[in-house]
Coordinates of C-alpha atoms in Angstrom, one line a residue:
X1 CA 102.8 92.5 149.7
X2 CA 102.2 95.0 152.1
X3 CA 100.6 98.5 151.7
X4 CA 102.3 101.8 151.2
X5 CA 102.8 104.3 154.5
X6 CA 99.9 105.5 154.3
X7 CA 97.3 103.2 153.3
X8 CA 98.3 103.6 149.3
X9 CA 97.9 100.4 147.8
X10 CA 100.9 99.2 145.3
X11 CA 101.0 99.7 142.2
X12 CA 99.5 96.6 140.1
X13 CA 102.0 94.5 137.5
X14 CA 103.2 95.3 134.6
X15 CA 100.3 94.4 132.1
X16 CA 102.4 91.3 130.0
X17 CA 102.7 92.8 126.5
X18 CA 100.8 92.1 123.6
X19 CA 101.5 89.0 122.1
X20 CA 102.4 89.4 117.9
X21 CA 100.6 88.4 115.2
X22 CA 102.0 85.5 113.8
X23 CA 102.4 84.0 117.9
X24 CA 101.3 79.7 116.9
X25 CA 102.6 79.8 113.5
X26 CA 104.7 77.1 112.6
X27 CA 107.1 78.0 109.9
X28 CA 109.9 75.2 108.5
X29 CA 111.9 76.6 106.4
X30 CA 115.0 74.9 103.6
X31 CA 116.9 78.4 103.2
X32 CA 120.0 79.5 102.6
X33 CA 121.9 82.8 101.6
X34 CA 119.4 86.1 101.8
X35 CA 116.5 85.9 100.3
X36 CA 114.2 82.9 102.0
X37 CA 116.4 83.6 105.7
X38 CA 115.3 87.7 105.1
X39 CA 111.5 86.6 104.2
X40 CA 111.9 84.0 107.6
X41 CA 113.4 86.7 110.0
X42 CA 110.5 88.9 108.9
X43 CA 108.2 86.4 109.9
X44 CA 110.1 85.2 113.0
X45 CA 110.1 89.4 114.1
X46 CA 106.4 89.1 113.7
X47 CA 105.8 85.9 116.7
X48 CA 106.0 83.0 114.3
X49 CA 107.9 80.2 115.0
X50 CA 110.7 79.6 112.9
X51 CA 112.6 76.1 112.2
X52 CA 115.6 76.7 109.9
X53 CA 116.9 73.4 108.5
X54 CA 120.3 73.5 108.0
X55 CA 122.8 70.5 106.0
X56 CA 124.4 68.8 109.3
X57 CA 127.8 69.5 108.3
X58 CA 127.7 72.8 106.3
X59 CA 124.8 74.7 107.5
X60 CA 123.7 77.7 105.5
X61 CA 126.5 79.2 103.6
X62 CA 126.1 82.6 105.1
X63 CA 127.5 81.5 108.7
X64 CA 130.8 81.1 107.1
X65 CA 131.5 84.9 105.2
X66 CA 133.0 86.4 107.9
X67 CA 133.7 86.4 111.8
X68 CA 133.6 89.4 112.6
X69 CA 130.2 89.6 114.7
X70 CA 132.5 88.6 117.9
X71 CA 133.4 84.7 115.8
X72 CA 130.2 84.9 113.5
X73 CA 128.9 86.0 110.3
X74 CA 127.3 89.2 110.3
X75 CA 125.6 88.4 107.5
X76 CA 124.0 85.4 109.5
X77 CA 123.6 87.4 112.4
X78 CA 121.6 89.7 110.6
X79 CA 119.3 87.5 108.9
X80 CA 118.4 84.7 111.7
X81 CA 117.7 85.8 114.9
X82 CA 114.6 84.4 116.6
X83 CA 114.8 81.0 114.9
X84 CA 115.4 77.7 115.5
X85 CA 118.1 75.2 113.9
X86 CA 117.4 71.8 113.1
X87 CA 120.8 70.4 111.6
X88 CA 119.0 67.7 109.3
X89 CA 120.3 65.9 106.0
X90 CA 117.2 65.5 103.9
X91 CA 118.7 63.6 101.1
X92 CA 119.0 60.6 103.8
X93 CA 116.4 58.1 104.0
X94 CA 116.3 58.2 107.7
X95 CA 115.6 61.6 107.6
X96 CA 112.3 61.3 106.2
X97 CA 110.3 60.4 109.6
X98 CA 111.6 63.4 111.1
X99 CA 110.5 65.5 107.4
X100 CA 107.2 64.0 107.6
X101 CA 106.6 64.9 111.2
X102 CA 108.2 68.3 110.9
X103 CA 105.4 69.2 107.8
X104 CA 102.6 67.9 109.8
X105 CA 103.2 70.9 112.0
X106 CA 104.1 73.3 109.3
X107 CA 101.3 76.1 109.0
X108 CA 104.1 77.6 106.4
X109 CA 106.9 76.0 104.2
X110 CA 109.2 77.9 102.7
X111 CA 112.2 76.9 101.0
X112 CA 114.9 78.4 98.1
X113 CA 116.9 75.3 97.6
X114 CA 118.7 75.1 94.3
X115 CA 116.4 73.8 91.0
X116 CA 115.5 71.0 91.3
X117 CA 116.2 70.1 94.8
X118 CA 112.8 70.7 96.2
X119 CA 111.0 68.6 93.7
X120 CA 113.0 65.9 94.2
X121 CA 112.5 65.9 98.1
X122 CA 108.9 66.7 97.6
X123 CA 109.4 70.0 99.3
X124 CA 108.5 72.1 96.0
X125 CA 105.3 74.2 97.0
X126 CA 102.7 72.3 94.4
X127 CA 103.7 69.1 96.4
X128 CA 103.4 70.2 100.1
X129 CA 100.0 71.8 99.2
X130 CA 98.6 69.1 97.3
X131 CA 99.5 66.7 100.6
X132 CA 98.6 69.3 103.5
X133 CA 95.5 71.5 101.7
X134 CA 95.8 74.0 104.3
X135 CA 99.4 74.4 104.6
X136 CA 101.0 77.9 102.6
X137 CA 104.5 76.6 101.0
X138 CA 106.5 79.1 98.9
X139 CA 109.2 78.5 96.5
X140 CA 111.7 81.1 96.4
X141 CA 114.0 80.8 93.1
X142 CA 116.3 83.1 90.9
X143 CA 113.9 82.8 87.6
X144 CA 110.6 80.8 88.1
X145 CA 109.4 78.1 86.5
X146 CA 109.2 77.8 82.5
X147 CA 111.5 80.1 80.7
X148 CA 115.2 79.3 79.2
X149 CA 116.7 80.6 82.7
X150 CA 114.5 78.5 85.2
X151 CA 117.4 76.1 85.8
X152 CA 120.0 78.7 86.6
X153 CA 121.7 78.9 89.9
X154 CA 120.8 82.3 91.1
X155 CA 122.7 85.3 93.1
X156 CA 121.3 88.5 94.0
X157 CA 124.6 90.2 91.4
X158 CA 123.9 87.5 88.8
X159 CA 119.9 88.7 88.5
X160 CA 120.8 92.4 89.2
X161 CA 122.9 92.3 86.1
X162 CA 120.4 89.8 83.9
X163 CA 117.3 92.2 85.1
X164 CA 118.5 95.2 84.2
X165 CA 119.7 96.9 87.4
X166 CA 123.1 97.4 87.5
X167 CA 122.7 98.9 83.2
X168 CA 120.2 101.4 85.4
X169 CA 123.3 101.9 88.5
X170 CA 126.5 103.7 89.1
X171 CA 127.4 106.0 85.6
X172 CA 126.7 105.5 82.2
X173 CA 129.8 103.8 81.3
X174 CA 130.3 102.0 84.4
X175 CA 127.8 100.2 85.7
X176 CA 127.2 98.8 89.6
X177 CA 125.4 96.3 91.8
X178 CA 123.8 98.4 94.2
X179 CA 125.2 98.0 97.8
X180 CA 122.0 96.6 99.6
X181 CA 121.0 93.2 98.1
X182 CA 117.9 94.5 96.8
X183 CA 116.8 91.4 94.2
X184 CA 117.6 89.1 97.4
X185 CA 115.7 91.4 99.8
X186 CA 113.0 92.8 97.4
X187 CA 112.1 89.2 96.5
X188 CA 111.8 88.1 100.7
X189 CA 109.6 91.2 100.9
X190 CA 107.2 89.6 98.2
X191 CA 107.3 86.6 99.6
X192 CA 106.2 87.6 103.5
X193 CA 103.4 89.4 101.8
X194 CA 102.2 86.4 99.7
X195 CA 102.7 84.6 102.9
X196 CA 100.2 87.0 105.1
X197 CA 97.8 87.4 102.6
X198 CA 97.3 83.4 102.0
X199 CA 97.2 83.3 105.7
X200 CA 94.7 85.7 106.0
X201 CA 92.8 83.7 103.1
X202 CA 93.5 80.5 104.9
X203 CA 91.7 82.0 108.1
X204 CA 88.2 82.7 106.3
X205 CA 88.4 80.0 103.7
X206 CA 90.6 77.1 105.6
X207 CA 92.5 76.4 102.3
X208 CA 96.2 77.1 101.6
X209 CA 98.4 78.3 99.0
X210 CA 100.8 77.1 96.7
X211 CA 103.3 80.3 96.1
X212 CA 106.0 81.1 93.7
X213 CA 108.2 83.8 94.1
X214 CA 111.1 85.0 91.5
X215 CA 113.9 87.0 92.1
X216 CA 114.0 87.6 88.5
X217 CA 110.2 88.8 88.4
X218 CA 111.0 90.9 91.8
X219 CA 114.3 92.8 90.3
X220 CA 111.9 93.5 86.9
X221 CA 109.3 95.2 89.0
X222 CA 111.3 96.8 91.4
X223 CA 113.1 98.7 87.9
X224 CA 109.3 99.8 87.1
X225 CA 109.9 103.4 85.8
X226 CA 113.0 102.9 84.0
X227 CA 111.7 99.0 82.9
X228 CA 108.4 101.1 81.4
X229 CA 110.5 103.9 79.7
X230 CA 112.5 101.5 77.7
X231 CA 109.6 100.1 76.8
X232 CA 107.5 102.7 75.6
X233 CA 110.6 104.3 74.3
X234 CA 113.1 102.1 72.8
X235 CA 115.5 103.9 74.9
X236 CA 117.6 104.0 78.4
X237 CA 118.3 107.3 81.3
X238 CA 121.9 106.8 81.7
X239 CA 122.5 106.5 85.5
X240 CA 124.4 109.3 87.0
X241 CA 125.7 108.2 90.2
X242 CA 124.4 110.0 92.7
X243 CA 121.7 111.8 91.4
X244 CA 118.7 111.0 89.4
X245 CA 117.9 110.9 85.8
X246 CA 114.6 112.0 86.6
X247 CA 114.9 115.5 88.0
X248 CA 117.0 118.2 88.5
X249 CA 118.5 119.4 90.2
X250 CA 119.1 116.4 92.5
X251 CA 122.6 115.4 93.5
X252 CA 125.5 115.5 96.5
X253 CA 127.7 118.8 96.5
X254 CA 130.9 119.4 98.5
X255 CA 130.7 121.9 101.7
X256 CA 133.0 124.3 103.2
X257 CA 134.2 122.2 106.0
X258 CA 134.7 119.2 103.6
X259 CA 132.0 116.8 104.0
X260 CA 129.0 115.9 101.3
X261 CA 125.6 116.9 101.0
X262 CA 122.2 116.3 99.3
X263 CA 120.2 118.6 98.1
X264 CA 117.2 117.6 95.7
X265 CA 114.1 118.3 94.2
X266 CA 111.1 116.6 92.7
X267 CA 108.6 119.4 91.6
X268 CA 108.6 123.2 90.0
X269 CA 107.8 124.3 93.4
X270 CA 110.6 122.5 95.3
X271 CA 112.5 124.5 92.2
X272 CA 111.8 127.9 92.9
X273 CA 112.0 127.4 96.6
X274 CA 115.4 125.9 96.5
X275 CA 116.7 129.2 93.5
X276 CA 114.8 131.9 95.0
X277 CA 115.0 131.2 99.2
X278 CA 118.0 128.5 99.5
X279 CA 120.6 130.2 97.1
X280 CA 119.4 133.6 96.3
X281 CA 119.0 133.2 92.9
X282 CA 115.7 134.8 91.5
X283 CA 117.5 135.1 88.4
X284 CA 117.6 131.5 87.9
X285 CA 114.0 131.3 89.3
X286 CA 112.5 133.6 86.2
X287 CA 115.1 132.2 83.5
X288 CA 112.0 130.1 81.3
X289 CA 114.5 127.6 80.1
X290 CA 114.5 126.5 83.4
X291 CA 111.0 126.4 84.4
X292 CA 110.2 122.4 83.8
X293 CA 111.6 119.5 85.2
X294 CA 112.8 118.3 81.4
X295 CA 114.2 121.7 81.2
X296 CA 116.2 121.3 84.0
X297 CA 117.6 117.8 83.4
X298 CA 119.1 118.9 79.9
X299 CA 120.8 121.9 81.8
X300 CA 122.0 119.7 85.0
X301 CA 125.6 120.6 84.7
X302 CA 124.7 124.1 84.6
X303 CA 122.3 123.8 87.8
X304 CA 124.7 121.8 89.8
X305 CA 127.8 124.3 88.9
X306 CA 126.0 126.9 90.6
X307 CA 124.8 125.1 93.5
X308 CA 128.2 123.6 94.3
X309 CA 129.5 126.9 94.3
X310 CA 127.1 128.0 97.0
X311 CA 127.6 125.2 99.2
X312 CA 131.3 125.0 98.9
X313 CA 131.3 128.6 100.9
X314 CA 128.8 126.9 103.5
X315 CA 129.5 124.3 106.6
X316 CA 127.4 121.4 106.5
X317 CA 125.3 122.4 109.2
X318 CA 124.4 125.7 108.1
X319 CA 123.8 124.3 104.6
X320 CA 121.0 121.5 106.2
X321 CA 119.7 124.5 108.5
X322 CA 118.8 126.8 105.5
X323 CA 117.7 123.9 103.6
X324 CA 115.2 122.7 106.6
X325 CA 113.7 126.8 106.8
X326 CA 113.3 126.4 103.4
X327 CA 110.9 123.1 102.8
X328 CA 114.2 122.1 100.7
X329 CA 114.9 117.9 101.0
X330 CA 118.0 117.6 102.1
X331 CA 120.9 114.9 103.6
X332 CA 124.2 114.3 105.0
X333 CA 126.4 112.0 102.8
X334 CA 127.4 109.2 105.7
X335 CA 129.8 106.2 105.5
X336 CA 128.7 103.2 106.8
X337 CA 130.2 103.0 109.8
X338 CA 129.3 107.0 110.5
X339 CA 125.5 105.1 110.5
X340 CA 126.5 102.1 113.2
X341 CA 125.8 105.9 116.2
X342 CA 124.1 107.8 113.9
X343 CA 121.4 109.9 115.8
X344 CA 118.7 108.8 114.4
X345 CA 118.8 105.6 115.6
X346 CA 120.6 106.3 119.2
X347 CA 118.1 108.7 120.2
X348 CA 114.7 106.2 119.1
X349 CA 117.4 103.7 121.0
X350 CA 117.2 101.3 117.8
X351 CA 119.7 99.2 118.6
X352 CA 119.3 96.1 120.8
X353 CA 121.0 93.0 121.7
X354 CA 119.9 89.0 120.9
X355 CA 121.9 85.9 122.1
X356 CA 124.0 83.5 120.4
X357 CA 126.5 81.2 120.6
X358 CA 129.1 83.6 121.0
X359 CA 127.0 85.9 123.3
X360 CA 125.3 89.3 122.9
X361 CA 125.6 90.7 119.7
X362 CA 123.8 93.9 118.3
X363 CA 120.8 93.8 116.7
X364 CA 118.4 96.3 114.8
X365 CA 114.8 96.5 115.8
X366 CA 112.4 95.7 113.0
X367 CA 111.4 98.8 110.9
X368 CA 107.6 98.3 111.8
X369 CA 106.7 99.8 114.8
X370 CA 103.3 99.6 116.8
X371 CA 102.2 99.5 120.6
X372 CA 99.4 96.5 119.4
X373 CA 102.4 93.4 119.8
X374 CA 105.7 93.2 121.4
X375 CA 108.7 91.8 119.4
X376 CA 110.3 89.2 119.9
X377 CA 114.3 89.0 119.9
X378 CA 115.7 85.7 120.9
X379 CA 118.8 84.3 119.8
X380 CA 120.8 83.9 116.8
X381 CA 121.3 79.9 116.6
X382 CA 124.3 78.0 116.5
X383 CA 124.0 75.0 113.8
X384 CA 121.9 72.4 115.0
X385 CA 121.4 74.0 118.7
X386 CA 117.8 73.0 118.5
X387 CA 117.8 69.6 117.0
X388 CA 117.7 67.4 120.1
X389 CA 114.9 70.2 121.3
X390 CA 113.1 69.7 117.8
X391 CA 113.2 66.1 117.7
X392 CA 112.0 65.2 121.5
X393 CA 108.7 67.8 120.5
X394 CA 108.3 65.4 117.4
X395 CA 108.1 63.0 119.5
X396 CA 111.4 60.9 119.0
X397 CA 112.7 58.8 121.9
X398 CA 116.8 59.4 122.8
X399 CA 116.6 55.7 121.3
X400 CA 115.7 57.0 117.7
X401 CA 117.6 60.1 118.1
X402 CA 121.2 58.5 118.6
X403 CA 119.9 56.1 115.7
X404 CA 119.4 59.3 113.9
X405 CA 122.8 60.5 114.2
X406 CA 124.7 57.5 113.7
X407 CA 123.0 57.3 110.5
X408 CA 124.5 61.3 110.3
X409 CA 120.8 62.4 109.4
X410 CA 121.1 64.8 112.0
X411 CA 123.7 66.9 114.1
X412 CA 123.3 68.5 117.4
X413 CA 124.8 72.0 118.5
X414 CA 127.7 73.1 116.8
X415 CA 130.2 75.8 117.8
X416 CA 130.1 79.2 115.1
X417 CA 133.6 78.6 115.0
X418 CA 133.7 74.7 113.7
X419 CA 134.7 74.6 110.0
X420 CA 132.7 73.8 107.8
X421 CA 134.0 69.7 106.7
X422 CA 133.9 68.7 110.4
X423 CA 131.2 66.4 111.9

């Protein structure tokens, strides 16, 4: 390339970014719904590489809840960018050269089949470790092992209600799964963690791990406060919608120009702040029934009577404003499809597009951030787009991969829009 006018040389290339951390890992993964695809996608966000095995002729039941991602499931689209589908029926006998191969490269298993399945396939974690030592395999399940409930089918409502989190959601007489899916995600957030951290131990020591993961055991933590207070109490906080049993005052109040907002507290000092410089009331400030955070919980109605009154003479805007100068916490009650533009995001230009089947779709970056690695976002797969792919790296000849298929072990690409009984 010549020089500048002038003698300036050109600038030098783009240094290639950073690769990510998990860049060489191998995961195969036996998911389906939310929890083990979350845990994957987390892991697939972070470089490794990710083989979803999918039944040939159903596929993971999330592609089918909806099309309304341009012909796919927004719920798949969400939860399984950046990996790789290998359409593969592992209940076949035929299918077991390709299982065998497929673990021999696995630095991570990961699977969430029903009970029972895994341990019949020999996919179950205890297995895979026992037969590769340095391999880290994770069972994902609804209730672990041992217990009257381990042999229950499990979805993310069905432990919210047995754990306790939907007594501890919505009002006291009516109780509510929350909207996010946080036994399924709470429990894939566990799981990438136990994954990490074996792999850093399997870096110094060269062993793996055998891990279990509960979505039972992750909905009882995840209650901690509430789970503790029964327990040293004998008792329950009623939920109260939008605010908090914890403290007061702490809830959503209606605005001049008609929208919603939140206006909360968490300490004495917040307290005074919010009566004394927010809403001009010193009154309320110096009243010593008021003075503690118990105090204020028994006299919420009381507190939130006067502070909807205040707001409901105030715009929105103004409200947030005064709030801000203030050191007051404070938000804007949103819809969910107020959040799809919502500043925030547009502004740190959060949104992106990946691939798929059906063409570019919108995506999320991941929520960690860092100039060390780039991220990776590569397509959402169709159902078995990768299989012929898959197969020729495992080193099976066309020969054995029509074999393989007559024998409807495996399936090659399939459209997002193919129901679910065809082949």
């Amino acid at each position: 390339m010549p020089d500048r006018p002038g003698g300036q040389a050109p600038d030098p290339p783009p240094a290639p970014a950073p690769e990510p951390p998990l860049a060489g890992t191998v995961v195969v993964s036996f998911e389906q719904a939310v929890a083990a695809p979350y845990c994957t996608r987390m892991l697939a966000d972070l470089g490794a590489e990710v083989v979803k095995v999918e039944h040939p002729r159903s596929g993971d039941t999330t592609r089918w809840f909806d099309d309304a991602a341009d012909g796919m499931a927004t719920y798949f689209v969400w939860l399984n960018r950046n990996k790789r589908s290998l359409a593969l029926d592992c209940k076949k006998p035929e299918a077991r050269p390709v299982l065998d191969r497929l673990l021999e490269r696995a630095d991570v298993v990961v699977q969430n089949l029903a009970p029972g399945s895994a341990r019949r396939l020999g996919l179950d974690a205890a297995t895979l470790v026992e037969r590769y030592p340095s391999m880290v395999a994770v069972d994902i399940s609804g209730y672990g092992t041992g217990g009257p409930l381990d042999h229950r089918r499990a979805y993310d409502l069905l432990v919210q209600a047995e754990s306790g989190s939907c007594a501890a959601t919505g009002q006291a007489n009516a109780p509510a799964k929350p909207g996010i899916p946080i036994a399924d995600l709470g429990t894939a957030m566990q799981a990438a963690a136990g994954i990490m951290a074996a792999l850093l131990g399997r870096a110094r020591t060269g062993t793996g791990a055998a891990l279990q993961v509960s979505m039972f055991d992750t909905a009882a933590d995840l209650l901690g406060f509430a789970l503790l207070y029964a327990r040293y109490t004998g008792a329950e906080r009623a939920p109260i919608g939008m605010s908090s049993p914890i403290v007061a005052p702490y809830n959503a109040y209606p605005t001049k120009d008609g929208r919603t907002v939140m206006l909360g507290t968490t300490n004495d000092a917040e307290w005074q702040r919010l009566a004394r410089d927010l809403i001009g009331r010193p009154d309320l400030a110096d009243d010593p029934s008021l003075a503690t955070t118990p105090q204020r919980c028994d006299q919420r109605a009381r507190l939130d009577e006067v502070i909807a009154a205040w707001t409901a003479a105030l715009d929105l805007a103004e409200i947030c404003a005064r709030a801000d100068a203030a050191g007051i916490g404070n938000a804007e009650f949103h819809r969910v499809t107020e959040v799809v533009d919502h500043p925030q995001l547009t502004a740190r230009d959060r949104w992106r597009q990946v691939g798929s089947p059906v063409g570019p779709l919108a995506s999320l970056l991941p929520p960690v951030i860092t100039p060390a690695w780039s991220t990776p976002l590569e397509a959402v797969p169709g159902l078995g787009e990768h299989t012929t792919a898959i197969l020729t790296d495992l080193g099976f000849t066309p020969e054995a991969q029509a074999a393989l298929r007559r024998a409807g072990a495996v399936r090659t690409a399939v459209r997002p829009t193919d129901s679910q009984g065809e082949t």
